Structures are given as structure tokens and as C-alpha cells.
Amino acid sequence: MADQLDMNGLSLKDSQHAPQGQNGFHAPGERSAYIPPHARSSAGPRAPAPTAASLDGAMPAANGLGQSNWAPPKYVHIPPLGFSTAEIDIHRSAGFAGAGRGSGGWANAQSFTPRGGNNWEGGARGGFDRNAYGNPGAGGGQSARGSGEGQWRDGKHIPGPANQRVERELFGVPNDPSKQQTGINFEKYDDIPVEASGQGVPEPVTTFTNPPLDDHLIANIELSGYKVPTPVQKYSIPIVMGGRDLMACAQTGSGKTGGFLFPILSQAYQTGPSAAAPQQGGFARQRKAYPTSLILAPTRELVSQIYDEARKFAYRSWVRPCVVYGGADIGSQLRQIERGCDLLVATPGRLVDLIERGRISLANIKYLVLDEADRMLDMGFEPQIRRIVEGEDMPPTAGRQTLMFSATFPRDIQMLARDFLKDYIFLSVGRVGSTSENITQKVEYVEDADKRSVLLDILHTHGAGLTLIFVETKRMADSLSDFLINQGFPATSIHGDRTQRERERALDMFRSGRCPILVATAVAARGLDIPNVKHVVNYDLPTDIDDYVHRIGRTGRAGNTGISTAFFNRGNRGVVRDLLELLKEANQEVPAFLESIAREGSGFGGGGRGGRSGGGRGRGATATRDVRSFGGGQRPAYAGSQWGGSSGGGYGGGFGGAPAAGGYSGGGGYGSGYGNPSGPSGPGPNSSWW
DNA sequence: TGTGGGC
């Protein structure tokens, strides 16, 4: 269904869709118009999920390339993905078919493809009716939009009616592999250590129960299949509900999104819309939206993913989530916002645009969330974030709650982040290397000239499952995917120069297994939750080790295992020390050449630390630590979630029980071997993942 | 340097 819709308005550039009957492949000689490399990768619209038969036979033939390298069985392992064409169609059609508004998956396509009667329509929200705040029409039966939305009336939350179709769209059907992550049971993570510092850290919760959580939220959590809060959720729920600011380090895929959505929505369901809400003139047409929650993330796809989650947990509630990002039709986003916007998920650029147009005010923001916060505050994004947070009408730190989440949090970025936080609690969830236990990391020495052939070897060897290949530049993404396609591999690419439609399509093809090889730039490095990524290849290593951490984190998620392979050569010696350290910490095999190049490296590059990581940006210890604890040589309290036995009390520095002690008073410190001594580069650890 | 992100 999605693919079919994608046919609308295709330009020449999209002509890969045209030869539907040929599985979307052109013989090279036949091309009369330029077809971008990635375009040649796609199977035609509505192509069935690849089966051994379809790929084996049709694809190479249509490709007309001889395909000596084509090894069907390996890439056709759709079975491990558990897809059938029918399932895909069900899901997708659910996403597009009828919902009056944004549909699931990457279905936000509607926002840039104004198809007739697009998804934002389907029943005008009669302006704002703040008397019965929320979703007019939902009260007495079916909402006009058919989404089963609730409202806030007379100080009470009145959930909308259930809607089977919407439920299936949001929560999937049983065993829907595209919803796999939902409902992963995190009970096995019970022994994950947690470090919390700051004044008065509250006790963690252990279940999704009322109190403190609102019943309506709990119902939606159950629909989503979550059973027990993940470690980060256990801590973030009471912290956020207690009104505190938060800086949290937790691997994506560990329930981070729920970590902020749960407490925010729960509060919203209990307290209703902000009293200070929209100064609606008495006129029907209010064109400016006043969201109470704002979630910012660095890429469009991530924003879209968060929005999809938000819709689940906001189901039938008075809270209306909206999403805005660039590359998509702004008109439909405006219409969407006009119908009500309580929780807004956005990329920075488009948000600024909408603010400038006077269509969004941040005056009512109660919650500000920066996802992938270290990225949002790095050189590239920081000015925009600062403008949004400090340069518009958002309440100051005292008037809002600010939450930051990331898997990595370099020291310098922590320092910067403090500008946006007030008396925050620092939370680090996870055991050193816990992720990597699920990821087998390999590093191979490969000269640039040999990369392609080594990659082919790898692709032949590790056939089953999805393979995500990272490169450093957009150009390389195109040329490598082009190469792979010419070699007969079902590959596609995603990077920032592709159109939004191409990006979403590539991701969808990858996700669904129809195109199990994806060549990507950094755009896909963070946050994306793609089930069944079996192998991450760092064809080009990033220059920053944190990027490496995020990249390999696309596999081995939520208890699954994964493989990571990095191509290393002397051009990467800038990261050699950090990489070395990382591998050791994660108990991975350390190739000898790494050690020796690291020694070479220490000879030059100046300073104590070889390579680029000057400025104290290198990895130090394994755990991210609260930067506030470095000042006086003090360390944050150490809270072993299940270690100390005493259910949250009695950690060294006053976690839980002894409020004032916090992380400032040099608590018990780390167990031996937990916090490494500071590296030579600087005052100490700064970046990490759990 | 490159990668994201508005028009």
C-alpha cells in the first residue's frame, strides 16, 4: 500500500518505480534517463517481499549483469525476519488506509505527499475548544477522525472510545515483526547497575502501576506489550514525575523513549492541559499552537520514530501528538498542528521555521526533551537549540522541566548542557560493556583500495539478516550502494542529500527485508530502532568514537545478538586509542595491529594522547560520569540498582536515602574496575555508553 | 572534514 501510494507524483528521478514488472531493475544499457544509484536498488512498488524464488530468478535476470556474485539464499533469508508479504501489507495498509491522521511507520509520508484527502484530514477539529480541551467529537462516540481520542473536561480525563483499526495500526497484530521491539522483556536487565547523582534522587519504581503512573497510560503501555519498566524507565519515571530535570545516559533501545514519554504523558493525564493554556481569543480560528511538551531530535527519521511511539502512549487520551520536520510538505504539517498540538516532536530547523511563521509558540512548554542530547548540543546543532530554547518564548529553566537523553555524553557537552538545566539529576544506566556483550565487534585492517572486495567477502559470508554499512560521506554512500547493486546485491542507501521520500523508502525497504543491505551516512547512526539488524559494517570508521558506539548500537539491541565489523587502516589512527580502549572494556578481541598502531600514534600527534581526540574528547572511563563530580575530584554516588541489596537506599553517596549527599559529596565512588583512571588526555572520562 | 537540519 505504501509503495503504491508512493507512485503518486513520481518524477523522472523516481523512475525506478516504473518498471514494476521487472522488479525495478534496468539493464544498464536501457537507461535513457539518469537513475541515481540507489534508485536502481529498489524492487518495484508492491513487489512482494523477496522470496528465494523472486530474488534468485528475477532479480539478476532483470538486472542483466550476469550476477556472478549473486547468492540468493543468503540475502533472501526473510524467514529469520519472519515476514510474509501478507503481513507487510497488513501493516502498511493499516498505516495508510484510513486513519484520519498521521499513520504509523514511516507513513508520515503523507506530510510531504499531499495526496488527495491526505491523512491530516478526515474531520476538521473545530478550531480549539478549550472548554472541552482535547478532541472534539471524541466524547460521544467516534471522533470525527476516527482515532478514538479523548478529551479533558471539567477537570477530568475522559478517554475516547477504543478503535480496533487504530489499535492495530498503532500496536500491530500479534507477532508483527515490525513491532518487535515493542514488548521486549527487559526483566533480564535487572542486574544492570545504575548510577544516579544530584540532590535528592527519588527511589526507582519497579512496576507500571498506579501510583505513580496514570491508569490510562498503563493501559496503553499494556497494549504496547511492555511488561516491566526498563532500568532507565524505573529511574526516570519518579525523577520526572517529581518535577526534576534529568540528564540520562542510556543506550537507545533500552526504553529511552518510554523513559520520557511515560512520565510526561502520565502527568498530562492526571493534571490536564496547562491552566495557562492558549490565550484563545474568542475566535474560532486560532492558528497558533501552544504545545506543552517539546521533543527535539537530530534526524527526521528519529523524530518520526518518536512520534510513532508517542501516538501509542497517547492513544485515546486528550493529548494530541504532532510531528514536524523538514523535507516534508509544510502545509500539511500546519494543518495538523492547527487541529491541536499538545506534544510536539520536531527537528530543529523546521521548528524554527514554524516559529518564525508565527504558528507555534513555546510559551506553554512544561517539558523540553532533547533526545540524542549530546548530538543536539554539539557544534552543528547547538546554535539552533540555543535559539529555540533561549531565543524564543520558551519559559526559562525554572519554568519548565528539561530532560536530556543519550547513549553518550562527553564531558564538554555535559558542561554545555548545564546551561539548559536546573539542579538536575544525572543518571547513567547500564553496566560497562553490557551492550557489547550482545555485539561481537571485529576490527580488520583493510586498505581503502581493498575495502570493496573485503566487503563483498563479508556480504557473502554473513547473508542472513539485515546488514547496515556506514560510510563517511554521502558521495561514498551513493557510489558504494551503486557498486553493490551492480554486483547484484539488494542494496539501497540513505543520506542527507536524498529526498525525504527516498530516505523513508530506503529505510522501509531495509526494515522490511526487501532490501536487506543499507549503505548509510551518519544520518542513520543514532536512535533508529530497526529490528533484526544482524551486522553493522563500519566501511569507513568515524572520527569520533562516540559515533562508533552509536553506529554499532543499531545491532545487538534489546537482547538480540549482533555482529560489528570495522575496516581500519592508518587513515583511522585518530581513533585508534579510543577504539582500543573500547574493545578492551567490552571484552572484545583486540587485533595486534591496533596495539601497534596505537603505539605508533603516541609518538606524534602531540600531547599525551595520540590522534585527534585532543581537547579532552576521548573516552576515559567506561561509564559516563556526572561532570559535576569532577570539579572537586569527587565522584557521584554509586547506585547499584540491584547490587547494594538495600533496594535503592544506602549507596555510597546518598543515592535515595541521603538527599543532600548527592553526587557532590564524594560518595562511595566506583567499585574497583568500574571507573577507570583518567586517561592521559585530560581530567577524566567524559564520554561513554553503558 | 563531514554529517545532520528550513526555505
XYZ file of C-alpha atoms (C1' of nucleotides) in Angstrom:
697
model
C 0.000 0.000 0.000
C 2.650 2.402 0.942
C 4.517 1.642 -2.150
C 1.532 2.064 -4.243
C 0.897 5.451 -2.808
C 4.457 6.315 -3.378
C 3.812 6.037 -7.030
C 1.942 9.256 -6.996
C 3.732 12.129 -8.483
C 6.957 10.391 -9.146
C 9.444 12.357 -11.050
C 11.842 11.049 -13.556
C 14.268 10.619 -10.803
C 11.958 8.158 -9.250
C 11.624 6.162 -12.329
C 12.909 3.135 -10.583
C 9.383 2.595 -9.587
C 8.179 2.370 -13.052
C 9.403 -0.958 -14.284
C 7.362 -2.627 -11.735
C 7.078 -5.809 -13.620
C 10.793 -6.114 -13.769
C 11.410 -5.832 -10.151
C 12.553 -2.358 -10.627
C 15.779 -3.163 -12.338
C 17.031 -1.721 -15.523
C 19.577 -3.248 -17.656
C 22.291 -0.652 -17.710
C 22.109 -0.217 -21.399
C 18.469 0.533 -21.305
C 18.667 3.588 -19.206
C 17.826 6.646 -21.106
C 17.461 8.963 -18.183
C 19.747 9.220 -15.253
C 18.780 6.977 -12.457
C 20.582 7.565 -9.237
C 22.484 4.619 -7.913
C 20.200 4.000 -5.013
C 17.234 4.088 -7.268
C 18.385 1.027 -9.035
C 18.259 -0.928 -5.905
C 14.623 -0.972 -5.227
C 12.329 -3.674 -6.088
C 9.288 -2.308 -7.735
C 6.381 -0.964 -5.876
C 4.263 -3.545 -4.289
C 6.896 -6.052 -5.027
C 6.335 -8.937 -2.759
C 8.802 -9.478 -0.040
C 11.694 -11.173 -1.667
C 11.499 -14.827 -1.682
C 14.186 -17.166 -2.731
C 12.383 -17.584 -5.940
C 11.851 -13.977 -6.781
C 15.327 -12.851 -5.985
C 17.060 -15.823 -7.317
C 15.442 -15.720 -10.622
C 14.015 -12.428 -11.489
C 16.386 -10.017 -9.973
C 19.641 -10.944 -11.592
C 17.970 -11.616 -14.848
C 16.290 -8.297 -14.962
C 19.453 -6.705 -13.922
C 21.112 -8.146 -16.892
C 24.505 -8.098 -15.370
C 25.487 -11.656 -15.202
C 25.350 -11.602 -11.455
C 28.174 -13.880 -10.738
C 28.128 -12.670 -7.222
C 24.546 -13.122 -6.566
C 23.983 -15.533 -3.781
C 20.300 -15.732 -3.304
C 19.943 -17.883 -0.277
C 21.950 -15.598 1.869
C 20.038 -12.456 1.317
C 16.741 -13.963 0.975
C 16.588 -15.127 4.456
C 13.371 -13.433 5.028
C 12.350 -16.272 7.276
C 14.533 -15.092 10.102
C 12.771 -11.813 9.784
C 9.510 -13.524 9.975
C 7.895 -11.523 7.271
C 5.407 -12.582 4.819
C 4.093 -10.377 2.153
C 0.728 -10.515 3.717
C 1.981 -9.253 6.991
C 3.737 -6.373 5.427
C 0.696 -5.412 3.505
C -1.497 -5.604 6.505
C 0.736 -3.383 8.459
C 1.250 -0.869 5.785
C -2.270 -0.649 4.740
C -3.242 -0.151 8.283
C -0.832 2.682 8.372
C -2.238 4.430 5.407
C -5.678 3.301 4.891
C -7.988 5.225 6.910
C -6.733 6.899 9.932
C -7.726 10.429 9.767
C -4.297 11.498 10.687
C -0.714 10.561 10.768
C -0.299 6.921 10.375
C 2.320 4.638 11.617
C 5.625 3.508 10.420
C 7.316 5.941 8.169
C 3.937 6.670 6.955
C 4.478 10.257 7.688
C 4.921 10.276 4.024
C 1.623 11.933 3.948
C 3.181 15.037 5.233
C 5.240 15.590 2.167
C 2.989 14.000 -0.298
C -0.240 15.806 -0.152
C -2.371 13.160 -1.600
C -5.941 13.866 -2.067
C -7.691 13.561 1.207
C -4.465 13.069 2.968
C -4.121 11.815 6.404
C -4.230 15.002 8.260
C -7.714 15.465 7.111
C -10.719 13.455 7.810
C -12.585 15.687 10.114
C -11.737 19.140 10.967
C -11.069 19.827 14.510
C -13.362 22.678 15.058
C -10.758 25.126 15.996
C -9.820 24.865 19.591
C -12.395 24.174 22.130
C -10.507 24.587 25.273
C -13.554 24.332 27.307
C -13.586 20.735 26.479
C -9.941 20.590 25.714
C -8.766 17.845 23.579
C -10.539 16.214 20.822
C -13.936 17.377 19.917
C -16.129 14.701 18.657
C -14.432 12.048 20.606
C -16.647 12.301 23.576
C -19.841 10.904 22.342
C -18.720 8.038 20.288
C -16.393 8.042 17.393
C -14.228 11.017 16.865
C -14.503 12.617 13.530
C -11.044 11.460 12.851
C -11.877 8.021 13.967
C -8.834 7.820 16.121
C -10.596 7.241 19.325
C -9.314 10.320 21.010
C -10.227 11.564 24.392
C -10.664 14.897 25.991
C -10.213 16.839 29.124
C -13.427 18.165 30.503
C -14.342 19.649 33.802
C -11.068 18.709 35.314
C -11.309 15.116 34.307
C -9.715 12.958 31.706
C -12.263 11.328 29.504
C -10.588 8.782 27.275
C -12.028 8.305 23.856
C -13.590 5.074 22.705
C -11.488 2.166 21.660
C -10.938 1.746 17.976
C -9.830 -1.591 16.688
C -8.419 -0.320 13.496
C -6.362 2.329 15.176
C -5.191 -0.153 17.723
C -3.990 -2.462 15.062
C -2.282 0.371 13.311
C -0.517 1.553 16.410
C 0.196 -1.635 18.212
C 0.336 -4.066 15.374
C -1.010 -7.528 15.304
C 0.479 -10.324 17.341
C 3.832 -11.412 16.033
C 4.148 -8.475 13.764
C 7.885 -8.361 13.305
C 7.938 -4.695 12.504
C 6.715 -4.087 16.015
C 9.115 -6.473 17.505
C 10.902 -4.129 19.778
C 7.749 -3.354 21.497
C 7.297 -5.709 24.290
C 10.816 -6.854 24.608
C 11.111 -8.079 28.066
C 13.747 -6.301 29.978
C 13.491 -8.325 33.107
C 16.808 -9.834 32.279
C 18.375 -6.473 32.740
C 17.578 -6.423 36.378
C 21.164 -6.560 37.375
C 22.123 -3.558 35.362
C 23.884 -1.093 37.568
C 22.618 2.393 37.777
C 24.451 5.472 38.755
C 22.500 8.465 39.867
C 23.765 11.698 41.235
C 22.341 15.009 42.192
C 20.277 16.240 45.057
C 17.502 14.060 46.336
C 17.337 11.281 43.843
C 13.989 9.539 44.281
C 13.527 5.837 44.677
C 13.062 3.984 41.419
C 9.780 2.369 40.607
C 9.729 -1.299 39.757
C 6.420 -1.758 38.017
C 3.980 0.016 35.783
C 1.435 0.689 38.459
C -0.731 3.416 39.842
C 0.610 5.260 41.669
C 2.584 6.890 40.369
C 1.513 6.188 36.811
C -1.872 7.093 35.450
C -4.223 4.246 34.631
C -4.794 5.369 31.110
C -1.106 5.381 30.404
C -0.756 1.966 31.960
C -3.448 0.661 29.668
C -1.559 1.936 26.653
C 1.674 0.513 27.931
C -0.027 -2.832 28.179
C -1.340 -2.530 24.667
C 2.203 -1.914 23.557
C 3.285 -5.107 25.159
C 5.588 -3.706 27.776
C 5.558 -5.672 30.972
C 8.129 -4.176 33.241
C 9.884 -0.851 33.169
C 13.379 -0.943 31.759
C 16.138 0.253 34.028
C 16.151 3.730 32.608
C 12.398 3.937 32.970
C 12.487 2.773 36.550
C 14.546 5.775 37.420
C 13.309 8.376 35.011
C 9.650 7.946 35.915
C 9.945 9.102 39.514
C 12.572 11.663 38.653
C 10.463 13.340 36.010
C 7.219 12.980 37.889
C 8.941 14.506 40.843
C 9.455 17.627 38.831
C 13.159 17.254 38.369
C 15.422 17.931 35.431
C 17.356 15.000 34.118
C 20.445 14.145 32.175
C 20.298 10.476 31.341
C 22.742 8.170 29.653
C 21.190 5.002 28.398
C 21.595 3.028 25.261
C 18.956 3.594 22.674
C 16.814 0.556 22.525
C 16.757 0.274 26.257
C 13.472 2.038 26.544
C 14.778 5.547 26.477
C 11.796 6.918 24.609
C 9.430 5.496 27.158
C 11.740 6.958 29.719
C 10.488 10.411 28.909
C 7.117 9.711 27.321
C 5.747 7.751 30.260
C 6.182 10.327 32.979
C 5.271 13.233 30.716
C 2.069 11.651 29.490
C 1.155 10.289 32.874
C 1.371 13.750 34.333
C -0.604 15.125 31.462
C -3.394 12.629 32.019
C -3.580 13.468 35.666
C -3.309 17.203 35.564
C -4.816 18.076 32.224
C -3.845 20.909 29.966
C -1.832 23.732 31.293
C -4.037 26.244 33.037
C -2.201 28.980 31.321
C -3.095 27.361 28.091
C -3.658 29.066 24.821
C -4.955 32.516 25.116
C -7.566 31.823 22.602
C -9.177 34.973 21.591
C -12.813 34.204 21.381
C -12.428 33.487 17.753
C -12.770 30.167 16.215
C -9.641 30.329 14.212
C -6.650 30.039 16.363
C -3.739 29.475 14.143
C -1.038 29.276 16.664
C -0.331 26.142 18.581
C 0.885 26.087 22.162
C 2.351 22.682 22.857
C 3.140 21.788 26.415
C 5.803 19.246 25.573
C 8.545 19.630 23.024
C 10.801 16.787 21.976
C 13.748 17.590 19.743
C 15.880 15.056 17.921
C 18.624 15.329 15.322
C 17.197 13.492 12.343
C 13.846 13.359 10.646
C 13.633 9.619 10.853
C 14.285 9.630 14.551
C 11.688 12.298 15.097
C 9.241 10.241 13.136
C 10.031 7.187 15.200
C 9.498 9.037 18.460
C 6.234 10.391 17.167
C 5.046 6.896 16.394
C 5.802 5.877 19.951
C 4.062 8.929 21.303
C 0.941 8.044 19.385
C 0.836 4.680 21.063
C 1.004 6.013 24.550
C -1.300 8.902 23.783
C -3.940 6.640 22.321
C -7.464 7.603 23.371
C -6.136 10.393 25.515
C -6.681 14.108 25.396
C -3.066 14.596 24.434
C -2.534 15.073 20.761
C 0.966 14.407 19.483
C 2.228 16.133 16.368
C 5.367 15.839 14.338
C 7.178 18.358 12.173
C 10.372 18.021 10.193
C 11.963 19.284 7.053
C 11.782 17.847 3.603
C 8.098 17.365 4.007
C 5.190 19.443 2.898
C 4.818 22.205 5.398
C 1.213 22.839 4.568
C 0.012 19.523 5.836
C 2.085 19.918 8.942
C 0.476 23.285 9.554
C -2.967 21.815 9.202
C -2.032 19.041 11.535
C -0.838 21.481 14.139
C -3.905 23.606 13.825
C -6.047 20.756 14.892
C -4.339 20.649 18.198
C -0.819 20.118 19.292
C -0.062 19.173 22.856
C 3.087 17.164 22.414
C 5.309 18.212 19.578
C 8.146 16.142 18.169
C 10.389 18.117 15.872
C 13.691 18.567 14.145
C 15.203 21.944 14.940
C 15.148 23.541 11.506
C 11.507 23.046 10.736
C 10.521 24.058 14.211
C 12.349 27.351 13.868
C 10.623 27.855 10.570
C 7.217 27.328 12.114
C 8.017 29.609 14.995
C 9.077 32.292 12.569
C 5.824 31.892 10.762
C 4.083 32.503 13.999
C 2.395 29.149 14.010
C 3.955 27.687 17.079
C 4.552 29.277 20.415
C 6.706 27.716 23.064
C 5.256 29.865 25.809
C 3.424 26.947 27.367
C 6.195 24.433 27.323
C 6.353 22.459 30.502
C 8.619 19.708 29.252
C 11.572 20.081 26.969
C 13.255 16.889 25.869
C 16.483 16.685 23.928
C 16.917 13.227 22.542
C 20.436 12.320 21.468
C 21.278 15.304 23.550
C 24.999 15.245 23.005
C 24.391 15.458 19.298
C 21.880 18.225 19.721
C 24.374 20.260 21.640
C 27.428 19.678 19.515
C 28.849 22.263 17.209
C 26.424 21.730 14.390
C 23.176 21.904 16.276
C 23.882 23.957 19.331
C 23.117 27.371 17.849
C 19.695 26.258 16.738
C 18.949 24.645 20.038
C 20.055 27.722 21.840
C 17.842 29.817 19.678
C 14.826 27.614 20.269
C 15.359 27.271 23.965
C 16.752 30.665 24.832
C 15.860 32.904 21.935
C 12.149 32.415 21.670
C 9.323 32.434 24.143
C 10.050 29.251 25.990
C 9.880 29.538 29.761
C 13.269 29.692 31.452
C 14.729 26.675 33.145
C 12.822 27.420 36.299
C 9.538 27.386 34.474
C 9.935 24.101 32.685
C 11.413 20.669 33.098
C 14.310 19.817 30.855
C 15.219 16.239 30.082
C 18.199 15.071 28.107
C 18.837 11.580 26.889
C 21.678 9.994 25.035
C 23.796 6.911 24.923
C 26.916 9.008 25.074
C 27.588 12.219 26.886
C 31.029 13.735 26.509
C 32.261 15.849 29.281
C 32.402 19.078 27.324
C 28.868 18.592 26.146
C 27.733 17.973 29.681
C 29.214 21.286 30.606
C 27.331 22.971 27.816
C 24.150 21.165 28.694
C 24.138 22.690 32.112
C 23.071 25.954 30.529
C 19.708 24.404 29.881
C 19.211 22.525 33.110
C 18.441 23.357 36.679
C 19.549 21.272 39.610
C 19.351 18.159 37.530
C 19.769 14.551 38.349
C 22.381 12.712 36.384
C 21.529 9.160 35.541
C 23.712 6.557 33.971
C 22.086 3.263 33.357
C 23.838 0.120 32.441
C 26.824 -1.944 33.066
C 30.061 -1.363 31.366
C 30.067 -3.070 28.041
C 26.693 -4.582 28.544
C 25.678 -3.726 25.058
C 28.771 -5.090 23.579
C 28.173 -8.416 25.112
C 25.481 -8.746 22.574
C 27.618 -7.369 19.823
C 30.655 -9.194 18.585
C 32.981 -6.470 17.476
C 35.630 -7.151 14.927
C 38.202 -4.799 13.505
C 40.011 -5.710 10.342
C 42.914 -3.976 8.744
C 41.760 -3.003 5.284
C 43.388 -0.502 2.996
C 40.996 1.788 1.211
C 41.689 0.130 -2.093
C 40.686 -3.250 -0.728
C 37.538 -2.234 1.034
C 35.161 -3.157 -1.717
C 36.397 -6.652 -2.155
C 36.557 -7.283 1.562
C 33.023 -6.031 1.831
C 31.901 -8.435 -0.838
C 33.501 -11.246 1.092
C 31.649 -10.243 4.178
C 28.348 -9.954 2.402
C 28.818 -13.414 1.024
C 29.638 -14.809 4.387
C 27.035 -13.152 6.525
C 23.994 -13.435 4.466
C 21.073 -13.697 6.760
C 19.555 -10.745 8.440
C 19.967 -7.095 7.722
C 23.342 -5.533 7.075
C 23.898 -1.864 7.743
C 27.010 -0.340 6.183
C 28.277 3.011 7.389
C 30.365 5.328 5.282
C 31.607 8.815 5.984
C 30.284 10.751 3.036
C 27.126 10.992 1.024
C 29.090 10.506 -2.138
C 30.533 7.310 -0.837
C 27.087 6.150 0.187
C 25.900 6.573 -3.374
C 28.915 5.065 -5.030
C 29.095 2.103 -2.697
C 25.443 1.262 -2.994
C 25.786 1.654 -6.723
C 28.663 -0.755 -6.679
C 26.809 -3.293 -4.591
C 23.795 -3.098 -6.804
C 25.944 -3.654 -9.833
C 27.355 -6.632 -8.096
C 23.857 -7.921 -7.779
C 23.184 -7.190 -4.151
C 19.855 -5.876 -2.993
C 21.228 -2.674 -1.563
C 19.991 0.839 -1.125
C 21.258 3.946 0.604
C 20.226 6.660 2.976
C 21.859 10.030 3.416
C 21.015 13.656 3.755
C 21.128 14.528 0.086
C 18.421 12.096 -0.784
C 14.905 13.329 -0.797
C 12.831 12.605 2.219
C 10.788 10.202 0.234
C 13.869 8.356 -0.896
C 15.137 8.226 2.652
C 11.956 6.830 4.013
C 11.613 4.412 1.197
C 15.150 3.163 1.672
C 14.525 2.680 5.344
C 11.270 0.955 4.721
C 12.830 -1.381 2.191
C 15.578 -2.169 4.624
C 13.307 -2.590 7.590
C 11.026 -4.909 5.771
C 13.882 -7.005 4.457
C 13.051 -6.288 0.869
C 16.379 -4.561 0.618
C 18.482 -6.122 3.334
C 21.603 -4.093 2.685
C 21.606 -0.428 3.554
C 24.520 1.915 2.971
C 24.217 4.881 5.281
C 25.880 8.039 6.461
C 25.680 9.342 9.972
C 22.050 10.107 9.417
C 21.243 6.542 10.372
C 23.738 6.276 13.177
C 21.600 7.333 16.059
C 18.442 6.204 17.624
C 16.873 4.311 14.785
C 15.197 1.235 16.028
C 15.399 -1.364 13.332
C 14.730 -4.912 14.420
C 16.868 -7.652 13.014
C 19.954 -5.707 12.090
C 22.418 -8.523 12.297
C 25.532 -6.861 11.066
C 26.895 -3.346 11.186
C 29.866 -2.698 8.942
C 31.939 0.396 9.507
C 33.228 0.593 5.989
C 34.624 3.950 6.982
C 35.277 4.415 10.652
C 34.007 7.646 12.136
C 36.476 10.096 13.547
C 34.682 10.193 16.839
C 34.444 7.067 18.937
C 31.038 8.058 20.230
C 29.745 7.857 16.694
C 31.119 4.366 16.516
C 29.259 3.481 19.672
C 26.001 4.777 18.273
C 26.505 3.056 14.957
C 27.143 -0.387 16.282
C 24.258 0.152 18.623
C 21.956 -0.387 15.649
C 22.519 -4.071 16.161
C 22.523 -6.277 19.185
C 19.547 -4.455 20.503
C 17.241 -5.423 23.270
C 18.765 -8.738 24.000
C 19.453 -9.789 20.445
C 22.927 -10.535 19.249
C 24.733 -8.723 16.525
C 27.978 -8.504 14.665
C 30.029 -5.435 14.015
C 32.910 -5.242 11.596
C 35.099 -2.203 11.194
C 37.563 -1.560 8.408
C 40.581 0.032 9.891
C 43.696 1.457 8.284
C 46.196 4.128 9.090
C 43.807 6.778 7.993
C 41.835 5.950 11.109
C 44.643 6.225 13.559
C 42.930 9.188 15.075
C 40.515 6.893 16.839
C 42.873 4.055 17.492
C 43.342 4.672 21.159
C 39.705 5.188 21.875
C 38.807 2.182 19.830
C 41.352 0.088 21.604
C 40.053 1.138 24.941
C 36.514 0.466 23.904
C 37.258 -3.030 22.682
C 39.047 -3.914 25.858
C 36.282 -2.635 28.009
C 33.806 -4.638 26.053
C 35.881 -7.768 26.335
C 36.351 -7.952 22.635
C 39.223 -9.372 20.760
C 41.889 -6.762 20.181
C 43.851 -7.268 16.994
C 47.583 -6.866 17.283
C 47.805 -4.255 14.577
C 45.643 -1.962 16.632
C 48.011 -2.133 19.525
C 50.985 -1.439 17.361
C 49.393 1.429 15.517
C 48.338 2.857 18.809
C 51.962 2.822 19.851
C 52.976 4.468 16.607
C 50.368 7.032 17.195
C 51.555 8.010 20.582
C 54.755 9.161 19.006
C 53.241 12.060 17.221
C 50.074 13.970 17.284
C 51.470 15.904 20.148
C 50.256 15.784 23.626
C 49.721 12.761 25.657
C 47.055 11.334 23.563
C 47.707 10.325 20.055
C 45.332 11.254 17.385
C 42.653 13.750 17.173
C 40.968 13.488 20.447
C 42.754 16.427 21.839
C 40.649 18.732 23.814
C 39.691 16.047 26.185
C 37.136 14.446 23.988
C 38.428 10.959 24.172
C 36.957 8.169 26.093
C 38.202 7.805 29.522
C 36.473 5.535 31.847
C 33.829 3.279 30.639
C 30.944 4.778 32.461
C 29.703 8.211 31.774
C 30.013 10.147 34.901
C 28.416 13.239 36.104
C 30.608 16.084 35.068
C 29.677 17.887 38.246
C 31.573 15.308 40.170
C 34.866 16.145 38.585
C 35.258 19.547 39.954
C 36.471 18.680 43.374
C 37.766 15.343 42.441
C 34.585 13.990 43.797
C 32.605 11.268 42.338
C 28.953 10.714 42.126
C 27.258 8.376 44.396
C 27.203 4.958 43.078
C 23.939 3.251 42.967
C 23.900 -0.350 42.136
C 20.335 -0.886 41.292
C 20.330 -4.399 42.466
C 23.725 -4.550 43.885
C 23.609 -2.988 47.221
C 20.652 -5.082 48.042
C 19.079 -2.362 50.023
C 16.580 -1.563 47.356
C 17.871 1.777 46.450
C 18.979 3.032 49.764
C 22.382 3.069 51.161
C 24.625 3.653 48.259
C 27.823 5.266 48.949
C 26.954 8.813 48.347
C 23.419 9.065 49.358
C 21.540 7.781 46.489
C 17.974 7.633 47.557
C 18.169 7.913 51.216
C 20.523 10.732 51.842
C 19.366 13.563 49.720
C 21.879 16.167 50.479
C 24.793 13.972 49.878
C 24.023 13.578 46.261
C 26.828 13.411 43.864
C 28.565 16.349 45.279
C 29.870 14.881 48.398
C 32.121 12.293 47.051
C 30.267 9.228 47.886
C 31.412 5.740 47.770
C 32.884 6.067 44.387
C 33.012 3.228 41.994
C 33.805 -0.286 42.633
C 37.252 -1.111 41.603
C 37.448 -1.568 37.934
C 34.327 0.368 37.334
C 35.699 3.774 36.887
C 38.940 3.680 35.087
C 41.640 6.054 35.989
C 41.549 9.087 33.870
C 43.180 8.754 30.574
C 46.197 10.790 29.747
C 44.189 13.192 27.742
C 42.524 15.034 30.425
C 40.808 15.299 33.679
C 38.908 12.171 33.252
C 36.285 10.278 31.487
C 33.801 12.171 29.577
C 32.172 10.024 27.120
C 30.745 6.691 27.397
C 27.985 4.406 26.945
C 26.844 1.902 29.348
C 36.434 17.200 7.256
C 31.845 15.514 7.243
C 27.218 14.780 8.900
C 22.985 16.334 10.324
C 18.877 20.346 9.800
C 14.416 25.354 6.880
C 13.240 27.693 2.975
